[in-house]
Coordinates of C-alpha atoms in Angstrom, one line a residue:
Chain A
M322 CA 7.8 102.7 313.0
T323 CA 7.5 99.0 313.0
A324 CA 11.3 98.7 312.8
T325 CA 11.6 100.9 315.8
F326 CA 9.2 98.8 317.8
A327 CA 10.9 95.6 316.8
L328 CA 14.4 96.9 317.7
I329 CA 13.3 98.3 321.1
H330 CA 11.7 95.0 322.1
L331 CA 14.5 92.9 320.9
A332 CA 16.8 94.5 323.4
P333 CA 16.8 93.3 326.9
G334 CA 15.4 95.4 329.7
D335 CA 12.5 97.8 330.0
P336 CA 12.0 101.2 331.6
F337 CA 11.8 99.7 335.0
A338 CA 15.1 97.8 334.7
G339 CA 16.9 100.6 336.7
A340 CA 14.3 101.2 339.3
L341 CA 12.8 97.7 339.9
D342 CA 15.5 95.2 339.4
D343 CA 17.0 96.1 342.7
P344 CA 17.1 92.8 344.7
R345 CA 15.3 94.4 347.6
V346 CA 12.2 94.9 345.4
T347 CA 9.9 92.0 345.6
Q348 CA 8.7 90.1 342.5
A349 CA 5.1 91.1 343.3
V350 CA 5.9 94.8 343.2
R351 CA 7.7 94.4 339.8
D352 CA 4.8 92.5 338.4
H353 CA 2.3 95.1 339.6
W354 CA 4.0 98.0 337.8
R355 CA 4.8 96.1 334.7
H356 CA 1.1 95.2 334.6
V357 CA 0.0 98.8 335.1
Y358 CA 2.0 100.0 332.1
G359 CA 1.2 97.0 330.0
F360 CA 4.6 95.4 329.7
D361 CA 3.3 92.0 330.7
R362 CA 1.1 91.7 327.7
S363 CA 2.1 89.6 324.7
L364 CA 4.3 91.3 322.1
P365 CA 1.7 91.2 319.3
D366 CA -0.8 92.8 321.7
Q367 CA 1.6 95.5 322.7
Y368 CA 2.3 96.1 319.0
V369 CA -1.3 96.6 318.1
R370 CA -1.8 99.0 321.0
F371 CA 1.3 100.9 320.0
V372 CA 0.2 101.3 316.3
A373 CA -3.3 102.1 317.2
G374 CA -2.1 104.8 319.7
I375 CA 0.1 106.4 317.1
A376 CA -2.6 106.3 314.5
R377 CA -4.8 108.3 316.9
G378 CA -1.9 110.8 317.4
E379 CA -1.2 109.5 320.8
L380 CA 2.5 109.1 321.4
G381 CA 2.1 107.6 324.9
Y382 CA 3.4 108.6 328.3
S383 CA 6.9 109.4 329.3
I384 CA 7.6 107.2 332.3
A385 CA 10.9 108.9 333.2
R386 CA 9.4 112.4 333.1
Q387 CA 5.9 111.6 334.3
E388 CA 4.4 113.6 331.5
P389 CA 2.6 112.8 328.2
V390 CA 5.1 112.4 325.4
R391 CA 3.3 115.0 323.5
T392 CA 4.1 117.6 326.1
V393 CA 7.7 116.6 326.2
L394 CA 7.9 116.8 322.4
A395 CA 6.1 120.1 322.2
R396 CA 8.8 121.7 324.3
A397 CA 11.7 120.2 322.4
I398 CA 10.5 120.6 318.7
P399 CA 10.6 124.4 318.6
N400 CA 14.1 124.5 320.0
T401 CA 15.3 122.0 317.4
L402 CA 13.5 123.8 314.6
V403 CA 14.9 127.2 315.6
L404 CA 18.5 125.9 315.7
M405 CA 18.1 123.9 312.5
G406 CA 16.5 126.7 310.6
I407 CA 19.2 129.2 311.4
A408 CA 22.0 126.8 310.8
L409 CA 20.5 125.5 307.5
L410 CA 20.0 129.0 306.2
L411 CA 23.5 130.1 307.1
S412 CA 25.2 127.0 305.9
F413 CA 23.5 126.9 302.5
G414 CA 24.0 130.6 302.0
L415 CA 27.6 130.5 303.0
G416 CA 28.3 127.2 301.3
I417 CA 26.8 128.2 298.0
A418 CA 28.7 131.5 298.0
I419 CA 32.0 129.7 298.8
G420 CA 31.4 127.2 296.0
V421 CA 30.7 129.9 293.5
V422 CA 33.9 131.8 294.3
Q423 CA 35.8 128.6 294.0
A424 CA 34.3 127.6 290.7
M425 CA 34.9 131.1 289.3
R426 CA 38.6 130.9 290.2
H427 CA 38.9 127.2 289.4
G428 CA 42.4 125.9 289.8
S429 CA 43.8 129.1 291.3
L430 CA 45.5 129.4 294.6
T431 CA 42.3 130.8 296.2
D432 CA 40.4 127.7 295.0
R433 CA 43.0 125.3 296.4
A434 CA 43.3 127.2 299.7
I435 CA 39.5 127.3 300.2
G436 CA 39.3 123.6 299.1
A437 CA 41.7 122.6 301.9
I438 CA 39.7 124.5 304.4
T439 CA 36.4 123.0 303.3
L440 CA 37.9 119.6 303.4
A441 CA 39.0 120.2 307.0
G442 CA 35.5 121.4 307.9
Y443 CA 34.0 118.4 306.3
S444 CA 36.3 116.1 308.3
L445 CA 35.7 117.6 311.7
P446 CA 34.0 115.6 314.4
D447 CA 30.9 117.6 315.2
F448 CA 31.0 117.2 318.9
W449 CA 34.7 118.1 319.0
L450 CA 34.1 121.3 317.2
A451 CA 31.3 122.1 319.6
Q452 CA 33.7 121.5 322.6
L453 CA 36.4 123.7 321.0
A454 CA 33.8 126.4 320.4
I455 CA 32.9 126.3 324.1
L456 CA 36.5 126.3 325.1
A457 CA 37.4 129.2 322.8
F458 CA 34.4 131.5 323.0
A459 CA 32.8 130.6 326.4
V460 CA 35.8 129.8 328.6
W461 CA 39.0 131.4 327.3
L462 CA 37.3 134.3 325.7
P463 CA 34.0 134.5 327.5
L464 CA 31.9 136.2 324.8
F465 CA 29.0 133.8 324.7
P466 CA 27.2 131.4 327.1
A467 CA 28.3 127.8 326.9
G468 CA 24.9 126.1 326.8
G469 CA 21.2 126.3 327.2
V470 CA 18.6 128.4 325.5
V471 CA 18.3 131.2 327.9
D472 CA 20.0 132.4 331.0
P473 CA 18.7 130.1 333.8
V474 CA 18.7 132.8 336.5
M475 CA 18.2 136.2 334.9
H476 CA 16.0 135.4 331.9
P477 CA 12.6 135.8 333.7
Y478 CA 13.5 139.2 335.0
L479 CA 14.7 140.7 331.7
G480 CA 12.6 143.1 329.6
P481 CA 11.4 142.0 326.1
L482 CA 14.4 143.5 324.3
A483 CA 17.0 142.1 326.7
A484 CA 15.2 138.7 326.7
A485 CA 15.4 138.5 323.0
L486 CA 19.1 139.5 323.1
D487 CA 19.6 136.8 325.8
R488 CA 18.1 134.1 323.4
A489 CA 20.2 135.4 320.5
R490 CA 23.4 135.2 322.5
H491 CA 22.6 131.6 323.4
V492 CA 22.0 130.5 319.9
V493 CA 25.2 131.9 318.4
L494 CA 27.7 129.1 319.3
P495 CA 25.5 126.0 318.5
A496 CA 24.3 127.6 315.3
L497 CA 27.8 128.6 314.1
T498 CA 29.2 125.2 314.9
L499 CA 26.5 123.5 312.8
T500 CA 27.0 126.1 310.1
V501 CA 30.8 125.5 309.8
L502 CA 30.2 121.7 309.6
S503 CA 27.5 121.8 306.8
A504 CA 28.7 124.8 304.9
A505 CA 31.9 122.9 304.1
A506 CA 29.9 120.0 302.6
V507 CA 27.6 122.4 300.7
A508 CA 30.6 124.4 299.3
R509 CA 32.3 121.2 298.0
Y510 CA 29.1 120.1 296.4
Q511 CA 28.2 123.5 294.9
R512 CA 31.7 123.8 293.4
S513 CA 31.6 120.4 291.8
A514 CA 28.0 121.0 290.5
L515 CA 29.1 124.3 288.9
L516 CA 32.2 122.8 287.3
D517 CA 30.1 120.0 285.9
V518 CA 28.1 122.5 283.8
A519 CA 31.1 124.7 283.1
H520 CA 31.7 123.3 279.7
D521 CA 28.1 123.0 278.5
D522 CA 27.1 124.5 275.2
Y523 CA 24.8 127.2 276.6
L524 CA 27.7 128.5 278.7
R525 CA 30.0 128.6 275.7
T526 CA 27.3 130.6 273.9
A527 CA 27.0 133.0 276.8
R528 CA 30.7 133.5 276.8
A529 CA 30.7 133.9 273.1
K530 CA 28.2 136.7 273.5
G531 CA 30.9 138.6 275.3
L532 CA 29.5 138.2 278.9
S533 CA 31.9 138.5 281.7
E534 CA 32.8 135.3 283.6
R535 CA 30.9 136.7 286.6
Q536 CA 27.7 137.1 284.6
V537 CA 28.1 133.7 283.0
M538 CA 28.5 132.1 286.4
L539 CA 25.8 134.0 288.3
R540 CA 23.2 134.2 285.6
H541 CA 23.6 131.1 283.6
A542 CA 25.6 128.4 285.4
L543 CA 24.2 128.9 288.9
R544 CA 20.7 128.3 287.9
N545 CA 21.6 125.0 286.2
A546 CA 23.8 124.0 289.0
A547 CA 21.1 124.8 291.6
A548 CA 19.0 121.7 291.2
P549 CA 21.7 119.3 292.5
V550 CA 22.3 121.5 295.5
I551 CA 18.6 121.6 296.3
T552 CA 18.5 117.9 296.0
L553 CA 21.5 117.7 298.4
F554 CA 19.4 119.7 300.8
G555 CA 16.8 116.9 300.8
L556 CA 19.3 114.1 301.0
A557 CA 21.4 115.7 303.6
L558 CA 18.5 116.4 306.1
P559 CA 18.7 113.1 307.9
G560 CA 22.5 113.6 308.4
F561 CA 22.0 117.1 309.4
L562 CA 19.5 116.1 312.1
G563 CA 21.9 113.4 313.2
G564 CA 24.7 116.0 313.5
Q565 CA 22.4 118.2 315.5
V566 CA 22.0 115.4 318.1
F567 CA 25.7 115.8 319.1
I568 CA 25.6 119.6 319.0
E569 CA 22.5 119.7 321.2
K570 CA 24.0 117.3 323.6
V571 CA 27.3 119.3 324.0
F572 CA 25.5 122.7 324.2
A573 CA 22.8 121.4 326.5
W574 CA 20.3 122.7 323.9
P575 CA 16.9 121.2 325.0
G576 CA 15.8 119.9 321.5
L577 CA 14.9 116.6 320.0
G578 CA 18.5 115.4 319.8
A579 CA 19.4 116.0 323.5
L580 CA 15.9 114.6 324.4
A581 CA 16.7 111.4 322.5
V582 CA 20.0 110.9 324.2
D583 CA 18.5 111.5 327.6
A584 CA 15.5 109.3 326.9
V585 CA 17.8 106.5 325.8
A586 CA 19.7 106.7 329.1
T587 CA 16.5 106.3 331.1
R588 CA 15.1 103.7 328.7
D589 CA 12.1 105.9 328.2
Y590 CA 10.7 103.9 325.2
A591 CA 7.8 106.1 324.4
V592 CA 10.0 109.2 324.0
V593 CA 12.7 107.4 322.0
V594 CA 10.1 106.1 319.6
A595 CA 8.4 109.4 319.3
V596 CA 11.7 111.3 318.6
A597 CA 12.5 108.7 315.9
I598 CA 9.1 109.2 314.3
V599 CA 9.1 113.0 314.5
G600 CA 12.6 113.0 313.1
S601 CA 11.6 110.9 310.1
V602 CA 8.5 113.1 309.5
L603 CA 10.7 116.2 309.6
V604 CA 13.0 114.6 307.1
A605 CA 10.1 113.6 304.9
I606 CA 8.7 117.1 304.8
G607 CA 12.1 118.5 304.0
S608 CA 12.7 116.0 301.2
L609 CA 9.3 116.8 299.7
L610 CA 10.1 120.6 299.8
A611 CA 13.5 119.9 298.2
D612 CA 11.9 117.9 295.3
V613 CA 9.3 120.6 294.7
L614 CA 12.0 123.4 294.7
A615 CA 14.3 121.4 292.4
A616 CA 11.5 121.1 289.9
L617 CA 10.8 124.8 290.1
V618 CA 14.4 125.7 289.4
D619 CA 15.1 123.1 286.7
P620 CA 12.2 122.6 284.3
R621 CA 13.9 119.5 282.9
R622 CA 13.0 117.7 286.2
R623 CA 9.3 118.2 285.8
T624 CA 9.1 115.8 282.9
G625 CA 11.7 113.4 284.3
A626 CA 14.0 114.2 281.3
I627 CA 17.2 114.9 283.0
A628 CA 20.3 115.3 281.0
R629 CA 23.0 114.5 283.5
P630 CA 23.3 111.9 286.3
L631 CA 23.5 113.5 289.7
P632 CA 27.0 113.9 291.1
P633 CA 27.9 111.6 294.0
V634 CA 26.6 113.0 297.2
P635 CA 29.1 113.9 299.8
L636 CA 26.9 113.0 302.7
R637 CA 27.9 112.9 306.3
V638 CA 26.3 110.1 308.2
Chain B
M519 CA 49.8 111.0 297.8
A520 CA 50.2 113.0 301.0
G521 CA 46.8 111.7 302.1
L522 CA 47.8 108.1 301.4
A523 CA 51.0 108.6 303.3
V524 CA 49.1 109.8 306.4
V525 CA 46.6 107.0 306.2
V526 CA 49.4 104.4 306.0
A527 CA 51.2 106.2 308.9
V528 CA 48.0 106.1 311.1
V529 CA 47.5 102.4 310.3
V530 CA 51.1 101.5 311.2
V531 CA 50.8 103.5 314.4
A532 CA 47.6 101.6 315.2
L533 CA 49.3 98.2 314.5
V534 CA 52.3 98.9 316.7
A535 CA 50.4 100.9 319.3
P536 CA 51.1 98.5 322.2
L537 CA 54.8 98.7 321.5
I538 CA 55.1 102.4 321.3
A539 CA 52.6 103.5 323.9
P540 CA 54.6 105.0 326.8
Y541 CA 52.2 103.5 329.5
D542 CA 49.6 100.9 329.9
A543 CA 46.5 102.5 328.5
V544 CA 44.1 101.1 331.1
A545 CA 46.5 101.3 334.1
Q546 CA 45.8 103.9 336.7
L547 CA 49.1 105.5 337.4
G548 CA 49.5 106.5 341.0
I549 CA 46.2 105.4 342.4
D550 CA 46.8 107.6 345.5
T551 CA 46.8 110.8 343.5
L552 CA 43.7 110.0 341.4
K553 CA 43.4 113.1 339.3
S554 CA 43.8 114.6 335.9
R555 CA 47.0 116.4 335.1
P556 CA 47.7 118.8 332.2
P557 CA 50.3 117.9 329.6
S558 CA 53.8 117.6 330.8
L559 CA 57.1 116.0 329.7
A560 CA 56.1 112.7 331.3
H561 CA 52.6 112.8 329.9
P562 CA 52.6 114.8 326.6
F563 CA 48.8 114.6 326.3
G564 CA 48.2 114.9 330.1
T565 CA 46.3 112.3 332.2
D566 CA 42.6 111.7 332.6
P567 CA 40.5 111.9 335.8
L568 CA 41.4 108.3 336.6
S569 CA 45.1 109.1 336.2
R570 CA 45.5 107.2 332.9
D571 CA 48.0 108.4 330.3
V572 CA 46.0 110.1 327.5
L573 CA 48.7 109.7 324.9
S574 CA 48.7 105.9 325.4
R575 CA 44.9 105.8 325.3
V576 CA 44.8 107.8 322.1
L577 CA 47.4 105.5 320.5
L578 CA 45.5 102.3 321.6
G579 CA 42.2 103.9 320.8
S580 CA 43.2 104.2 317.1
R581 CA 43.0 100.4 316.8
V582 CA 39.4 100.2 317.8
S583 CA 38.4 103.2 315.8
L584 CA 40.1 102.0 312.6
A585 CA 39.0 98.4 313.0
V586 CA 35.4 99.3 313.5
A587 CA 35.4 101.7 310.6
A588 CA 37.1 99.3 308.2
L589 CA 35.0 96.2 309.1
S590 CA 31.7 98.0 309.2
V591 CA 32.2 99.6 305.9
L592 CA 33.2 96.2 304.5
T593 CA 29.9 94.8 305.8
A594 CA 27.9 97.7 304.5
T595 CA 29.5 97.6 301.1
T596 CA 29.0 93.9 300.7
L597 CA 25.3 94.0 301.7
G598 CA 24.7 97.1 299.6
T599 CA 26.4 95.8 296.6
V600 CA 24.5 92.5 296.5
Y601 CA 21.2 94.2 297.2
G602 CA 21.7 97.0 294.7
A603 CA 23.0 94.6 292.0
V604 CA 20.0 92.4 292.4
A605 CA 17.6 95.3 292.2
G606 CA 19.4 96.9 289.2
Y607 CA 19.7 93.6 287.3
A608 CA 16.1 92.4 288.0
G609 CA 14.6 95.8 287.0
G610 CA 10.9 96.3 286.8
R611 CA 8.7 95.5 289.8
V612 CA 11.3 93.8 291.9
D613 CA 13.5 96.9 291.5
D614 CA 10.7 99.2 292.4
L615 CA 9.8 97.3 295.4
L616 CA 13.4 96.9 296.6
M617 CA 14.3 100.5 296.1
R618 CA 11.1 101.9 297.7
G619 CA 12.1 100.0 300.8
V620 CA 15.6 101.6 300.7
D621 CA 14.0 105.1 300.2
A622 CA 11.8 104.6 303.2
A623 CA 14.7 103.3 305.4
L624 CA 16.9 106.2 304.3
S625 CA 14.4 108.7 305.7
I626 CA 15.1 107.6 309.2
P627 CA 17.9 109.7 310.6
R628 CA 20.7 107.1 311.0
V629 CA 22.1 108.6 314.2
L630 CA 18.8 108.5 315.9
L631 CA 18.4 104.8 314.8
L632 CA 21.9 103.9 316.0
I633 CA 21.4 105.7 319.4
T634 CA 18.2 103.7 319.9
V635 CA 19.6 100.4 319.0
L636 CA 22.9 100.7 320.8
A637 CA 21.4 102.0 324.0
L638 CA 19.0 99.1 324.2
W639 CA 21.7 96.6 323.4
G640 CA 23.2 97.1 326.8
H641 CA 26.9 96.1 326.8
V642 CA 28.3 97.1 323.4
S643 CA 31.4 95.3 322.1
A644 CA 33.4 96.3 319.1
A645 CA 31.7 93.4 317.2
V646 CA 28.3 94.6 318.0
L647 CA 29.3 98.1 316.9
I648 CA 30.6 96.7 313.5
V649 CA 27.4 94.8 312.9
V650 CA 25.1 97.6 313.8
I651 CA 26.9 100.3 311.9
G652 CA 27.4 98.0 309.0
C653 CA 23.7 97.0 308.8
T654 CA 22.6 100.6 308.8
G655 CA 25.2 101.8 306.3
W656 CA 24.4 99.7 303.2
L657 CA 21.4 101.7 302.0
S658 CA 23.2 104.4 300.0
V659 CA 25.7 101.8 298.6
S660 CA 22.8 99.8 297.2
R661 CA 21.5 102.9 295.5
L662 CA 24.8 103.6 293.9
V663 CA 25.3 100.0 292.8
R664 CA 21.8 99.8 291.4
S665 CA 22.2 102.8 289.2
E666 CA 25.6 101.5 287.9
V667 CA 24.2 98.1 287.1
L668 CA 21.1 99.6 285.5
G669 CA 23.4 101.5 283.2
L670 CA 25.5 98.5 282.3
R671 CA 23.0 95.7 281.9
S672 CA 21.9 96.6 278.4
R673 CA 25.5 96.9 277.0
D674 CA 26.4 94.7 274.1
W675 CA 29.0 92.6 276.0
V676 CA 26.3 91.7 278.6
T677 CA 24.0 90.6 275.8
A678 CA 26.9 88.6 274.4
A679 CA 27.6 86.9 277.7
R680 CA 23.9 85.9 277.9
A681 CA 23.9 84.7 274.4
L682 CA 26.9 82.5 275.3
G683 CA 24.7 80.8 277.9
A684 CA 25.9 82.5 281.1
T685 CA 23.4 82.2 283.9
P686 CA 21.9 85.4 285.3
A687 CA 24.0 85.1 288.4
R688 CA 27.2 84.6 286.4
T689 CA 26.3 87.5 284.1
L690 CA 25.7 89.8 287.0
F691 CA 28.6 88.8 289.3
R692 CA 31.3 88.0 286.7
H693 CA 30.5 90.4 283.9
I694 CA 28.6 93.4 285.2
L695 CA 29.7 93.9 288.8
P696 CA 33.5 94.1 288.1
N697 CA 32.7 97.1 285.8
A698 CA 30.6 98.8 288.5
L699 CA 33.2 98.5 291.2
S700 CA 35.2 101.7 290.9
P701 CA 32.5 104.1 292.2
V702 CA 31.8 101.6 295.0
I703 CA 35.5 101.7 296.1
V704 CA 35.4 105.5 296.1
S705 CA 32.2 105.5 298.2
A706 CA 33.7 102.9 300.6
T707 CA 36.7 105.0 301.2
L708 CA 34.6 108.1 301.9
G709 CA 32.5 105.8 304.0
V710 CA 35.4 104.9 306.2
A711 CA 36.0 108.6 307.0
N712 CA 32.3 108.9 307.8
V713 CA 32.2 105.9 310.1
I714 CA 35.3 107.0 312.0
L715 CA 33.4 110.2 312.8
L716 CA 30.2 108.2 313.6
E717 CA 32.0 105.7 315.9
A718 CA 33.7 108.6 317.7
G719 CA 30.4 110.3 318.1
L720 CA 28.6 107.2 319.5
S721 CA 31.5 106.5 321.9
F722 CA 31.4 110.1 322.9
L723 CA 27.7 109.7 323.9
G724 CA 28.8 106.6 325.9
L725 CA 27.0 104.3 323.4
G726 CA 30.0 102.9 321.5
V727 CA 33.1 101.2 322.7
Q728 CA 32.8 100.6 326.5
P729 CA 35.5 101.8 329.0
P730 CA 38.1 100.9 330.1
E731 CA 38.9 99.9 326.5
P732 CA 39.9 103.2 324.9
S733 CA 38.6 104.6 321.7
W734 CA 39.0 108.2 320.4
G735 CA 35.4 109.0 321.2
N736 CA 35.3 107.6 324.7
V737 CA 38.6 109.3 325.7
M738 CA 36.8 112.6 324.9
Q739 CA 33.8 111.5 326.8
D740 CA 35.9 110.9 329.9
G741 CA 36.7 114.6 330.0
A742 CA 33.4 115.9 328.6
D743 CA 31.8 117.0 331.8
Q744 CA 34.9 119.0 332.9
I745 CA 35.7 120.3 329.5
R746 CA 36.5 123.8 330.9
A747 CA 39.3 122.4 333.1
L748 CA 40.5 119.4 331.1
W749 CA 40.9 120.8 327.6
W750 CA 43.7 118.3 326.8
M751 CA 41.2 115.4 327.1
S752 CA 39.3 116.8 324.2
V753 CA 41.9 118.6 322.0
F754 CA 44.3 115.7 321.4
P755 CA 41.9 112.9 320.6
G756 CA 40.0 115.3 318.4
L757 CA 43.1 116.2 316.5
A758 CA 43.8 112.5 316.0
I759 CA 40.3 112.0 314.5
L760 CA 40.6 115.2 312.3
I761 CA 43.9 114.2 310.8
T762 CA 42.9 110.6 310.1
V763 CA 39.5 111.5 308.6
M764 CA 41.0 114.3 306.5
A765 CA 43.6 112.0 305.1
V766 CA 41.0 109.3 304.3
N767 CA 38.9 111.9 302.6
V768 CA 41.8 113.1 300.5
V769 CA 42.5 109.6 299.4
G770 CA 38.8 109.2 298.6
D771 CA 38.8 112.4 296.5
G772 CA 41.9 111.2 294.7
L773 CA 40.4 107.8 293.9
R774 CA 37.3 109.5 292.6
A775 CA 39.3 111.7 290.3
A776 CA 41.2 108.6 289.0
A777 CA 38.0 106.5 288.6
D778 CA 36.0 109.2 286.8
P779 CA 38.1 111.3 284.5
R780 CA 35.1 113.3 283.4
R781 CA 34.8 114.6 287.0
R782 CA 38.5 115.1 287.6
H783 CA 38.0 118.6 288.9
V784 CA 36.1 117.2 291.9
A785 CA 39.3 116.5 293.8

């Protein structure tokens, strides 16, 4: 929070730079508006007011949108959470499944082929994949809308069922794009976590009991390899939110990421700061959840007695 | 090896780009017919809305993209190594304090932070980009180095070095750090791949390398608002990024397998 404030005020310009620095505007007019919004106060004074405001839950007023920041955020947060929730669920489900398949056929042609694909998915620029998705499935093969949350013209006139369908159609492309990007990282991680435990004693015991490789993997190994993947979930959240910024921008999805990019363009400080704060809070909540979940799955973590160092994290951004 | 070959090829292309580019990357060809053309024999990657040759811009753009990636990762790795080494070697309260700070900073989504800083910076040059990306990238490096140093500092040969009268700084930098370097090199390699993507993304948002200087990201931005019509503005630079990043990642995986035989299967 403090860091955000410092960074913003270190940079030249303020929200009026665009509107008021026109040479035809007199100095008196500039001074008047800067005074009204408090930009003529000393920096320590502005800082105290800024912190006090946030402590009271007041995020300020969006100058570019002429609305309280709270209202702007209240509109954007649900959109971001919906997209993020769907994409996280799909990418972890898909990624874990792919990782398990790869680990079961470790070293085979299937493993290598999937490995090449996940490496490619992991190396794709997010915004490029989003553009390709639009080109392929909205322009050349017009199956889905290219952007937005609902149809801008027809949505208000649709019945409840058709309206829900309209929303679903709009979420497909952005959600799938995000899923492809993160499922690749999750799969790489899951595969390596499984192979890490593959030679542990308890698995040898399980195999010696005559269990099939499938049973060994799904019953015994997966549970032990689950904790690192859940930890990855916590660690990957900031990067995931970062990737979502680009996806939201390309698909014109009115969430926090697109809001941040637009607010930056209009030097709307209050909104930029609020998005950074909300983003960090979301990440903190996610990490907490991940820690609790990891302790639930792997009892060794509750006491802090952990047998194995965590594998290096293949994080994006 | 294939990965390394591609990386070397990309670097060579970037170095000789001005010699092999068919046109001047910032020249507007035929100012009277200011428009974007699809790929043709004369312009294999097409031209952009300002009638500039996209192939030349992609070739020249590789220099900025690679230079920013390499130098900012160098910055981040240096900062992170020193910070993490000090925390790990000092241990106790100093370590706690230093690492809690890193934990807190890591919870801020880096992209949001970068967008904020760069947008407010005004005119962004490649140097600014390197500093800003470097200064936000050292956190995870410091964690890695700290855990390595923590594991190494109670080894017998460290005790021996101390017993011989080596100062703490000498013990840390001459005896411990060289042994902690291989995971750092692996993470730096993967970091280069990451920063190429990051720089492309920021330039794509108009926050990175400023036009008319080309970078892979801003070439794509030039066509972004007409993506339906100008597909070549997006497809070709994107492929350049994908191939480069994939090759760097392959090299990183290979290095990791070589550095840590216990985890050879990771590659």
